[in-house]
Coordinates of C-alpha atoms in Angstrom, one line a residue:
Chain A
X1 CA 36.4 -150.5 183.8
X2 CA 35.4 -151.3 180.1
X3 CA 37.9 -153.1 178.3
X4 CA 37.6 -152.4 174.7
X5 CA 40.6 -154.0 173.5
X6 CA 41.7 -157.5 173.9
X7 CA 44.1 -159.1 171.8
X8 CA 44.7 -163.1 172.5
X9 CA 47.5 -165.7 171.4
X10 CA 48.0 -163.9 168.2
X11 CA 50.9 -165.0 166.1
X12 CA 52.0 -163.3 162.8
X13 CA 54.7 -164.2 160.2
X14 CA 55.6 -163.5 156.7
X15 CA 56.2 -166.2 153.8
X16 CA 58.4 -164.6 151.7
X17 CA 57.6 -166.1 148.1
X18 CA 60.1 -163.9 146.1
X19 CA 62.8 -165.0 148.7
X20 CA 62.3 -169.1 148.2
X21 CA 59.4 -168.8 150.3
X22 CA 61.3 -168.5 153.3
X23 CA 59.3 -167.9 156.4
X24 CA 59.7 -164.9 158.8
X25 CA 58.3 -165.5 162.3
X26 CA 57.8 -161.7 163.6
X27 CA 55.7 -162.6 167.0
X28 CA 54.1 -165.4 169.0
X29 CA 51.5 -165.3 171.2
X30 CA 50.6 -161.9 171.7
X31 CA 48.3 -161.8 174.8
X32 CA 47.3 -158.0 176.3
X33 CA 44.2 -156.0 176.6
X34 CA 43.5 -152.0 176.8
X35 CA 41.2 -150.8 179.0
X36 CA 39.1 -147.3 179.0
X37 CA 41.4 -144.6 180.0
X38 CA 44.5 -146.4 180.0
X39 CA 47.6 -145.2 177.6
X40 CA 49.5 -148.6 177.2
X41 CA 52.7 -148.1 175.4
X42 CA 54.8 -151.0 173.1
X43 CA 58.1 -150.8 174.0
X44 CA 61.5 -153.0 172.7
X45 CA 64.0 -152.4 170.1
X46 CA 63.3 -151.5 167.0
X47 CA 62.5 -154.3 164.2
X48 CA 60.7 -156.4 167.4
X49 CA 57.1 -156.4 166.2
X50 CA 56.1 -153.2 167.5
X51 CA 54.3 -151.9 164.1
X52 CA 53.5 -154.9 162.9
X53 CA 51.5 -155.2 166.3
X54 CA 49.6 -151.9 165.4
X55 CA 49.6 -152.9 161.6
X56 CA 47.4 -156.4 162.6
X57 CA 45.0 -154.4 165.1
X58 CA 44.3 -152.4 162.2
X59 CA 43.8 -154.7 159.8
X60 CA 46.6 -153.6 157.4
X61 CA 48.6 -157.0 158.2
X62 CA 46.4 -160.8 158.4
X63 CA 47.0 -162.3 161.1
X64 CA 47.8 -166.2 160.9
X65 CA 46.1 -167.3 164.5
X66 CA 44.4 -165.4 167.7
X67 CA 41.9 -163.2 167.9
X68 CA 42.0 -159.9 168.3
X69 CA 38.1 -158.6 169.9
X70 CA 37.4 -154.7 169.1
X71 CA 34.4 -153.5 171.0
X72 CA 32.0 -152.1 168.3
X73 CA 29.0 -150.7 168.6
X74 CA 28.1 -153.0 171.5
X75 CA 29.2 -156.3 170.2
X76 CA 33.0 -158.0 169.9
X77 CA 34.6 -158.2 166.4
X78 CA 37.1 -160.1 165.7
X79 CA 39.0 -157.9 163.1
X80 CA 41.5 -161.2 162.5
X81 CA 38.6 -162.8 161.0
X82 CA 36.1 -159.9 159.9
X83 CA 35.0 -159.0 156.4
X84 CA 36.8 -156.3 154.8
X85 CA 33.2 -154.2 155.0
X86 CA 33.1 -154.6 158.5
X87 CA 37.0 -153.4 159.2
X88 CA 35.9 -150.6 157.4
X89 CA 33.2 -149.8 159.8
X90 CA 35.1 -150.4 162.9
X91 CA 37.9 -147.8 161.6
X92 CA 35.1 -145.4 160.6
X93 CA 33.7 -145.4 163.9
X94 CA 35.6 -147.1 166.8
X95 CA 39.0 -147.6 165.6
X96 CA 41.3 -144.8 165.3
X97 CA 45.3 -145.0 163.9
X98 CA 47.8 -142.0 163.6
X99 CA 50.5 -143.6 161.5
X100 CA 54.2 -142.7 161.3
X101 CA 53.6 -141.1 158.0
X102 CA 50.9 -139.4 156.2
X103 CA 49.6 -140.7 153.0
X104 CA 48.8 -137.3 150.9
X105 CA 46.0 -137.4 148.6
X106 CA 46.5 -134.9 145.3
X107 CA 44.7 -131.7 145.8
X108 CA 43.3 -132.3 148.8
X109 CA 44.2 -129.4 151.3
X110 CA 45.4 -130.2 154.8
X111 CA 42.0 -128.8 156.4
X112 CA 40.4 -131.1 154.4
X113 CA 42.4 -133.9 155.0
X114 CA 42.2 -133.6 158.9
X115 CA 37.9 -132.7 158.5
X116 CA 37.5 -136.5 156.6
X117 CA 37.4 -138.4 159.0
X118 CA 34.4 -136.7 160.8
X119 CA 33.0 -136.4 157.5
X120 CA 33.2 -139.6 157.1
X121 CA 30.8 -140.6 159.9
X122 CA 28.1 -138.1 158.5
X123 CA 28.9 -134.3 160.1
X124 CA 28.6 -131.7 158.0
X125 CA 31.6 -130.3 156.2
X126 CA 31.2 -126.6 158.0
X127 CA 31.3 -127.9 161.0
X128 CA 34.3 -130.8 160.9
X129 CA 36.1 -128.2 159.4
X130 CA 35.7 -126.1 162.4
X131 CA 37.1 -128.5 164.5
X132 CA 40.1 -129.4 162.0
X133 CA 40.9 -125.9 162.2
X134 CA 40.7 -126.3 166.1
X135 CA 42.9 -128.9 166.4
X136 CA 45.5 -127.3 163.8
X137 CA 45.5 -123.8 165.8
X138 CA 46.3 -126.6 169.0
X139 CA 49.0 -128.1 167.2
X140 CA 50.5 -124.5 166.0
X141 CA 50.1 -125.3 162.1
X142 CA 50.7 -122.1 160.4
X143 CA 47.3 -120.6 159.5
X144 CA 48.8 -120.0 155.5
X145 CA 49.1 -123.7 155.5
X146 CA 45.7 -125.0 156.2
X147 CA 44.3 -124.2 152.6
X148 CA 47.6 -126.2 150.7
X149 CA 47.6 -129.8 150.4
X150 CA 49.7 -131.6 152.7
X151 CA 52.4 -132.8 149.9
X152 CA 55.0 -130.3 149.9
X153 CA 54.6 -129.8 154.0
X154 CA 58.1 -130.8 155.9
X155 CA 58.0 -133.6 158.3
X156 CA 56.9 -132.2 161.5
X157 CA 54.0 -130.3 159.5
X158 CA 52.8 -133.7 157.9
X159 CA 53.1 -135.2 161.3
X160 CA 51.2 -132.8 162.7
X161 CA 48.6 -133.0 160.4
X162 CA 48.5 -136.8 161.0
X163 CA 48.0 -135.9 164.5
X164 CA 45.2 -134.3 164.2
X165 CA 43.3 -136.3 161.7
X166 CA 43.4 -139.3 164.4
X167 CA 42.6 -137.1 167.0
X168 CA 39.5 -135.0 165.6
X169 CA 37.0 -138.2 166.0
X170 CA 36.0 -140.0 169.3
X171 CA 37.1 -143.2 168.5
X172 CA 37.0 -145.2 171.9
X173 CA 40.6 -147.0 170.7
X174 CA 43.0 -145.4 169.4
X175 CA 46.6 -146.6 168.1
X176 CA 49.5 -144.3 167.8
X177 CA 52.5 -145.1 165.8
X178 CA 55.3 -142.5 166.9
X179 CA 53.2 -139.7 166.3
X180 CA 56.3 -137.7 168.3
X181 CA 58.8 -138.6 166.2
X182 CA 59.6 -135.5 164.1
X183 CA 58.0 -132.7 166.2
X184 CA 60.0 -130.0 168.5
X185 CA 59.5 -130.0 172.2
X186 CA 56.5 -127.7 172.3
X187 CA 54.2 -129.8 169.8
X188 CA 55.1 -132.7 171.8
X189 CA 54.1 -131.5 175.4
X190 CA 50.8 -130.0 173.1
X191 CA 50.7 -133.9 171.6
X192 CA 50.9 -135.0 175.3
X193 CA 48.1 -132.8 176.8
X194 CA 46.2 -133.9 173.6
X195 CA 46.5 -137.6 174.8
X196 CA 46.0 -136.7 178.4
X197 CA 42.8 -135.0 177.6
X198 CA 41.8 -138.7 175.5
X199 CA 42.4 -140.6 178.6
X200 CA 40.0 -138.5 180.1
X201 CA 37.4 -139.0 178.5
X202 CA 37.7 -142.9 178.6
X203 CA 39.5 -143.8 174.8
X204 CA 41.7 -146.8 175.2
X205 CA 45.0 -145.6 173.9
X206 CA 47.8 -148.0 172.7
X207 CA 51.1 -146.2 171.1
X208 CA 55.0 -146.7 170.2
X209 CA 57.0 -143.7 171.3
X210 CA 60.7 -143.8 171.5
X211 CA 61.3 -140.5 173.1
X212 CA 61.6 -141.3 176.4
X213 CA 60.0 -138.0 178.2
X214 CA 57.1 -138.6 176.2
X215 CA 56.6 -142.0 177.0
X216 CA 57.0 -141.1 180.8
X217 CA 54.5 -138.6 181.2
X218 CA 52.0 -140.7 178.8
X219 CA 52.4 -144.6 179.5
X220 CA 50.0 -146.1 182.2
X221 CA 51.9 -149.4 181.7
X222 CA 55.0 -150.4 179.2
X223 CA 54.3 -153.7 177.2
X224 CA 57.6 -155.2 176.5
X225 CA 57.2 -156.6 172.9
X226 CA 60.4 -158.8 173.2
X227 CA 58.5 -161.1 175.3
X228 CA 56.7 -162.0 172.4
X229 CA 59.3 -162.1 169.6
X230 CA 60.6 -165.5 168.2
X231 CA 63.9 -164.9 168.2
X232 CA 64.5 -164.2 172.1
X233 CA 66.2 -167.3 173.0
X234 CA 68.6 -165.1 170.4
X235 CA 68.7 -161.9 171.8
X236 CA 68.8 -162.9 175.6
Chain B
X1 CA 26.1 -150.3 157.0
X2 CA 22.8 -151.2 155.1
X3 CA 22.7 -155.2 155.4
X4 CA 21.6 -155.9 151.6
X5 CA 24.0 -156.2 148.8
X6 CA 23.8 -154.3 145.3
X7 CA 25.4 -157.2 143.1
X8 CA 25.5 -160.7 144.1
X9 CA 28.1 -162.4 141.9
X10 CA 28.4 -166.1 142.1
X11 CA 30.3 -168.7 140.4
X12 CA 31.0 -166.3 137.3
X13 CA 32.9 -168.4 134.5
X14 CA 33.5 -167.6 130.8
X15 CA 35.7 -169.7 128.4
X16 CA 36.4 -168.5 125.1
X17 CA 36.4 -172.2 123.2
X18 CA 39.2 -174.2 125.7
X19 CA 40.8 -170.9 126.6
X20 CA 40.0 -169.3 130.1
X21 CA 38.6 -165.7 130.1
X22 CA 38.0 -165.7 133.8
X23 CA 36.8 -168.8 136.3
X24 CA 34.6 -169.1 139.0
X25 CA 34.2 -165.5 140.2
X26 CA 32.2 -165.1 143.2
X27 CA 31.5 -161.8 145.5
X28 CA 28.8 -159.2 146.6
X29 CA 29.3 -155.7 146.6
X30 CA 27.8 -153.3 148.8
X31 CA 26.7 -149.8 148.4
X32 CA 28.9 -146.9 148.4
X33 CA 32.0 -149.7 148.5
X34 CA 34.7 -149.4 145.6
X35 CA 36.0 -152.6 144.1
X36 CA 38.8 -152.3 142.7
X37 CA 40.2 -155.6 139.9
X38 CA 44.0 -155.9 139.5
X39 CA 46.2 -157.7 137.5
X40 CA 48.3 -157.8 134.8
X41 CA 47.4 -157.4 130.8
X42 CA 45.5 -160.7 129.8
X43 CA 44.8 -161.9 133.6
X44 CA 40.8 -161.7 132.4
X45 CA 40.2 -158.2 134.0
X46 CA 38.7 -156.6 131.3
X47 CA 36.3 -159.7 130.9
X48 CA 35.2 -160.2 134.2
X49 CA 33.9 -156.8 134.0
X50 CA 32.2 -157.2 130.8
X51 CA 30.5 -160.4 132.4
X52 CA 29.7 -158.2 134.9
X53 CA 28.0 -155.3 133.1
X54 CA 26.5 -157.3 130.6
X55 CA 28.4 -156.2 127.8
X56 CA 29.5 -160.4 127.3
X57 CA 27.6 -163.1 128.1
X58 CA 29.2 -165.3 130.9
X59 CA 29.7 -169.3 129.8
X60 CA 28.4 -169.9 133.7
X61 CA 27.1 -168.6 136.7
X62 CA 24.8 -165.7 137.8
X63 CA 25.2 -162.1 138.5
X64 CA 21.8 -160.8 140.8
X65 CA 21.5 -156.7 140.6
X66 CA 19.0 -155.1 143.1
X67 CA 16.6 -152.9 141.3
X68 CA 15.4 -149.6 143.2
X69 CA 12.0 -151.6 144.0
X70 CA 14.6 -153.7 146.0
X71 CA 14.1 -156.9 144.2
X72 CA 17.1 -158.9 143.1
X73 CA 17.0 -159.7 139.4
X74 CA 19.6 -162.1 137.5
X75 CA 20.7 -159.7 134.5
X76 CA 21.1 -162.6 132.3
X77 CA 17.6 -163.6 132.5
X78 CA 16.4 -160.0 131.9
X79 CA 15.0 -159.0 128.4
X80 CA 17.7 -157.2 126.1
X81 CA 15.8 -153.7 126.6
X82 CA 15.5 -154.2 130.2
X83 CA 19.5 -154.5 130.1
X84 CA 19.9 -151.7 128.3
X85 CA 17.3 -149.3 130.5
X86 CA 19.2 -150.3 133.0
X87 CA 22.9 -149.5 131.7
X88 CA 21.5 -146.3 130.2
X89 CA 19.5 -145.5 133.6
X90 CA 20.6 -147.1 136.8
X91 CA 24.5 -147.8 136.0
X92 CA 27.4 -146.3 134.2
X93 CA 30.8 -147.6 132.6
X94 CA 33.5 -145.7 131.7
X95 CA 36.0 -147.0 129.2
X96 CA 39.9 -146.5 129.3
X97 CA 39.3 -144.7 125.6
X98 CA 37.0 -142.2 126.1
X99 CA 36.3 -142.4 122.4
X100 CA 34.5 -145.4 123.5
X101 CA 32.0 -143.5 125.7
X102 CA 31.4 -140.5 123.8
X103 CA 29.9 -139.1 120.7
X104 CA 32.3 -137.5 119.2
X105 CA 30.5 -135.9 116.7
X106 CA 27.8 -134.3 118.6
X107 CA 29.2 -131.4 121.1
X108 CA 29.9 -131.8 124.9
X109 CA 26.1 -130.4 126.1
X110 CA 24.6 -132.7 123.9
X111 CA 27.1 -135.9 125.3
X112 CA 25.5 -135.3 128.8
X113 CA 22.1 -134.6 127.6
X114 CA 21.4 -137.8 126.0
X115 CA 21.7 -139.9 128.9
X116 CA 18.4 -137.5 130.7
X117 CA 17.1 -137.5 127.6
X118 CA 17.0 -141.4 128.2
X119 CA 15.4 -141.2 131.5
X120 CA 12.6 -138.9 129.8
X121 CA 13.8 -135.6 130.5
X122 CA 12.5 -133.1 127.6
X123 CA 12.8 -130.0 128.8
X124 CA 15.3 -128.6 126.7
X125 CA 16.5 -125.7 128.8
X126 CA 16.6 -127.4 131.8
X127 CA 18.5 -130.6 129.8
X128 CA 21.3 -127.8 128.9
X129 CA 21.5 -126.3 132.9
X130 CA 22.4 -129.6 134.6
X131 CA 24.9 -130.3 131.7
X132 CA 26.5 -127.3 132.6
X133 CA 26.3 -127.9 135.9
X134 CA 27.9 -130.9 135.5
X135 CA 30.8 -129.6 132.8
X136 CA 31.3 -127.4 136.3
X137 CA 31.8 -130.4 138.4
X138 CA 34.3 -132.2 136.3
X139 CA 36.0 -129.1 135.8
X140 CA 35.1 -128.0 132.2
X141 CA 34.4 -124.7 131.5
X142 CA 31.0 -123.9 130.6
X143 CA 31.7 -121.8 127.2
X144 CA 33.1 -125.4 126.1
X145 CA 29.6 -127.0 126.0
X146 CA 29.1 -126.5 122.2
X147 CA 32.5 -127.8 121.7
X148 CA 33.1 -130.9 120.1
X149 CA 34.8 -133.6 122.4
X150 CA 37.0 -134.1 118.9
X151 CA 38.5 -130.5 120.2
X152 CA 39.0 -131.6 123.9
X153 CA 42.3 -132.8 125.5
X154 CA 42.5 -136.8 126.3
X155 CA 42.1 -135.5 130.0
X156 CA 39.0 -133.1 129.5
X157 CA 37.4 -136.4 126.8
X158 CA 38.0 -138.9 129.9
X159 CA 36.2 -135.9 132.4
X160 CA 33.3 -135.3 129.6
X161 CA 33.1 -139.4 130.0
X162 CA 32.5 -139.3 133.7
X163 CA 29.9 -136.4 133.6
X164 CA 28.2 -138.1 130.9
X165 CA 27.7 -141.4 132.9
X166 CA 27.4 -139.6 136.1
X167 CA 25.0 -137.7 135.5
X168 CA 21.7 -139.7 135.2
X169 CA 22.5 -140.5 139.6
X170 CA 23.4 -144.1 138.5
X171 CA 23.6 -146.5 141.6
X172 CA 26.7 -148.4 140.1
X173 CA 29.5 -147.2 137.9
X174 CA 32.2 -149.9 136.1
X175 CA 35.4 -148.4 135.4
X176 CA 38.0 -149.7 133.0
X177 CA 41.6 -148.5 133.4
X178 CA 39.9 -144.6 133.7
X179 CA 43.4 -143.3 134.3
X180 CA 45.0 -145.2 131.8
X181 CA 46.8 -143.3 128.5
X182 CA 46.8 -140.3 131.0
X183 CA 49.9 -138.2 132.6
X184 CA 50.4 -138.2 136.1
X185 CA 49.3 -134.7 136.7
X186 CA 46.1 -135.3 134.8
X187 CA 45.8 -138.3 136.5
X188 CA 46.0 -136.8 139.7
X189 CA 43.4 -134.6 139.4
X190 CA 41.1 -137.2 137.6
X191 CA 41.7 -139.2 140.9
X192 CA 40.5 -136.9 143.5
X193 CA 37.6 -135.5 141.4
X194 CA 36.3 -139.3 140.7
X195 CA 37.0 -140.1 144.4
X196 CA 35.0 -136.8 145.4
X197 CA 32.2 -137.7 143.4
X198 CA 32.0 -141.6 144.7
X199 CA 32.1 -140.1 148.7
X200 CA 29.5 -137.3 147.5
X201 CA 26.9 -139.5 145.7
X202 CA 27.4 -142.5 147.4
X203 CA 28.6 -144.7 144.4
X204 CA 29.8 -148.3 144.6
X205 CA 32.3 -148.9 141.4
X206 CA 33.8 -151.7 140.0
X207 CA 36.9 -150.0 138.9
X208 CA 39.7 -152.6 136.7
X209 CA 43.3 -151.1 136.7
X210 CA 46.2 -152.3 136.8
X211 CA 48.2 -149.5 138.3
X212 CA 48.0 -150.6 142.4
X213 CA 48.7 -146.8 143.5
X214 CA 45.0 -146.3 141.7
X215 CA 43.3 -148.9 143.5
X216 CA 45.0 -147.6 146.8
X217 CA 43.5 -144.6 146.4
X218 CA 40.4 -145.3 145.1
X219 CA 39.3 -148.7 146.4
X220 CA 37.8 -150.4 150.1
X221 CA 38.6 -153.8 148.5
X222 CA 40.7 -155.2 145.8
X223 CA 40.4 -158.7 143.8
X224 CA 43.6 -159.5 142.2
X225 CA 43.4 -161.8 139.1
X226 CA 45.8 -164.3 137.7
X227 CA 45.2 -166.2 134.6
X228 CA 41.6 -166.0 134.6
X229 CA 41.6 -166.6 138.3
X230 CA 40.7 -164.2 141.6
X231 CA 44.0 -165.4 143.2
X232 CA 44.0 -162.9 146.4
X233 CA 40.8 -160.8 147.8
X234 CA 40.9 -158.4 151.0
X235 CA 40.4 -155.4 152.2
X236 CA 42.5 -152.5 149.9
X237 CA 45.3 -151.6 152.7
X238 CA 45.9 -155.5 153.5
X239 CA 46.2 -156.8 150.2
X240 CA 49.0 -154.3 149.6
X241 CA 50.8 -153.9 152.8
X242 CA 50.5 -157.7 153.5
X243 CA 49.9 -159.6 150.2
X244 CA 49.7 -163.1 151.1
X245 CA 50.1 -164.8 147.4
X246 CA 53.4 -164.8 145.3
X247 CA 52.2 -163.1 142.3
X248 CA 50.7 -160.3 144.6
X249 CA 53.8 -160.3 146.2
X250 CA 55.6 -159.6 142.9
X251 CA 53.0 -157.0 142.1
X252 CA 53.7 -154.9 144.9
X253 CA 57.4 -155.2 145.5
X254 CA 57.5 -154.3 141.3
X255 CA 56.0 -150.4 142.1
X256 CA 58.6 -147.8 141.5
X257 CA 59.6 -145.7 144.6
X258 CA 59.2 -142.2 143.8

């Protein structure tokens, strides 16, 4: 099976310059790999690494050693070491990321927001909004909402809305930061099916859920992030 | 991704007598990639981007532009009309005062028509349809094109502004603080139509602000500057949620939580 995903001996901390430069270790040699199909979820307590994991595969946090390979577009990027320009391209077309809140733009309405990503990679506007409006009917987003922008939505209908603008591509990877977290039990069993349906079709899924039913009926394997954390001699 | 820079920068210096403007600038921007210069007042911003534009003349160093033939030229060994076909043509810069960009004296139609006229437009009717059609896409109303920007809000000047320079299909657009001297809800909606407009035409911008939440929105890639120095460089999203320097780090954790 393809492994699109492989993430070796990374290690990430924080100097903290306002704070007398004091050094934060957050992990240490991080060492797993996804494969096509599988759902791998982090798991630990909170404040263990599990973001910041998500936050380096995406780019958003440098990394200060490892490598982290990204199958793209049939060669291996290292996105711990690649241009901004090429980070770009990997999230436009291989990389996917729901995070645990949704960034609103002004003005923009929340079909629009979930369409851009498809847009993005060239499809015209009729048609990704077609699907956006799909995958909001899926997710049981009030039709009257779909024309607002997402601003004034509560939690669970931002959330939602982040759902579906991570799922509407085919990214082959895709990270998931509690994308659960603020919905009621019928979105999440339709968020569930949702990744279900991505395992079949081969994306390599990588995710932090804290609800525990959803983490059963999703997780192939559990990565216990504490095995990786600097301050388990602490903790144990 | 096409695999050939628009603007090679390297080695960019320019000292005014022993004080430093800006020092040793390199970087190459890409088409259809937003740049996005921050820093605070008197970090050498505002002249990096005039070095850039050639509006000043850099002490050092070269800046290469791509022509449409596909030929890199060095802008500083162009011929001063060249320079200015090309600002008038190929590129476009909007200032922070849009009193800078505009005539204010001659009414809003007639703003937007002078840049085609530059390119050799002549028909006169036709000249007056795409202004209108562009009033339309910065959100002017048509029965304003005889107007006088003297008459238009500072929002609906800085909008005139961005028709004006947009309008000739330039390749490259500099930006100087366009949100600045703004409110937020004018702001707002200057944002997402200039961030429309760079994912519809394909734009690559050079955009100096020094408001971060701008450049977040706006920007792939962000340069901040520090005393005439590019002291931190990344992608947009890493630079903010992971900057690396003190200064950036001082930058960020100053943003007021709304």
């Amino acid at each position: 099976m393809a492994t699109p995903l492989v993430v070796s001996e990374v290690f990430k901390s924080f100097t903290m310059h306002l704070r007398d430069g004091i050094n934060l270790p957050v992990v240490n040699d991080v060492s797993f790999s996804v494969a096509s199909g599988e759902c791998v979820v982090l798991g630990g307590p909170s404040g263990i690494g599990k973001s910041s994991i998500l936050k380096m595969l995406y780019g958003n946090y440098a990394v200060d050693a490892g490598q982290i390979l990204v199958d793209h577009k049939d060669r291996l990027v290292d996105i711990a070491r690649a241009d901004p320009r090429t980070v770009l391209d990997v999230r436009r077309h291989t990389l996917g990321y729901v995070s645990q809140f949704l960034r609103t733009v002004p003005r923009v309405s929340a079909l629009d927001v979930v369409a851009e990503p498809l847009v993005a990679r060239g499809i015209a506007a009729a048609e990704a909004r077609e699907k956006a409006a799909e995958l909001l009917s899926k997710l049981n987003l009030p039709r009257e909402l779909w024309t607002l922008p997402p601003a004034t939505f509560s939690g669970g209908e931002q959330q939602r809305v982040n759902i579906a603008r991570g799922f509407i591509t085919s990214h082959r990877i895709l990270l998931l930061d509690e994308p659960t977290a603020s919905l009621d039990a019928v979105n999440r069993r339709v968020v569930v099916e949702m990744i279900a349906d991505k395992k079949r079709e081969g994306v390599a899924l990588l995710g932090i859920f804290h609800d525990e039913e959803v983490r059963e009926a999703v997780a192939d394997r559990v990565l216990d992030v504490s095995q990786f954390s600097p301050r388990k001699a602490v903790a144990a | 991704m096409t695999d050939t820079p628009l603007l090679k920068v390297s080695g960019v210096s320019k000292f005014y007598g022993s004080r430093i403007g800006c020092k040793d600038v390199s970087f190459e921007l890409w088409p259809g990639e937003v740049l996005a210069i921050v820093g605070e007042s008197g970090s050498g911003k505002t002249t990096l981007l005039n070095c850039l534009s050639t509006r000043l003349m850099p002490t050092t160093g070269s800046v290469e532009y791509r022509m449409r033939d596909g030929n890199f030229r060095d802008l500083y060994h162009m011929s001063e009309a060249e320079r200015r076909f090309l600002m008038r043509t190929d590129w476009g810069f909007v200032h922070q005062n849009p009193a800078d960009g505009l005539r204010m004296t001659v009414s809003a139609g007639a703003n937007v028509g002078e840049r085609l006229m530059a390119v050799g437009d002549r028909h006169y009717g036709k000249i007056r349809e795409t202004a209108s059609d562009w009033l339309t896409r910065v959100e002017i109303g048509t029965d304003r094109i005889d107007d006088q920007p003297r008459a238009f809000s500072g929002g609906m000047r800085q909008r005139l502004q961005i028709a004006r320079n947009l309008v000739t299909g330039p390749r490259l657009v500099f930006m100087d603080e366009p949100t600045g001297g703004l409110d937020v809800s004018v702001q707002a909606r200057l944002l997402d139509l200039v961030r429309g407009l760079v994912n519809d035409l394909g734009l690559s911008a050079i955009v100096v602000t020094h408001d971060l939440a701008v450049a977040r929105l706006l920007s792939h890639r962000m340069m901040v500057m520090k005393d005439g120095h590019v002291i931190e460089h990344g992608l947009t999203d890493r630079v903010l949620d992971d900057p690396r320097e003190p200064y950036t780090q001082l930058l960020v954790s100053s943003i007021l939580q709304v």
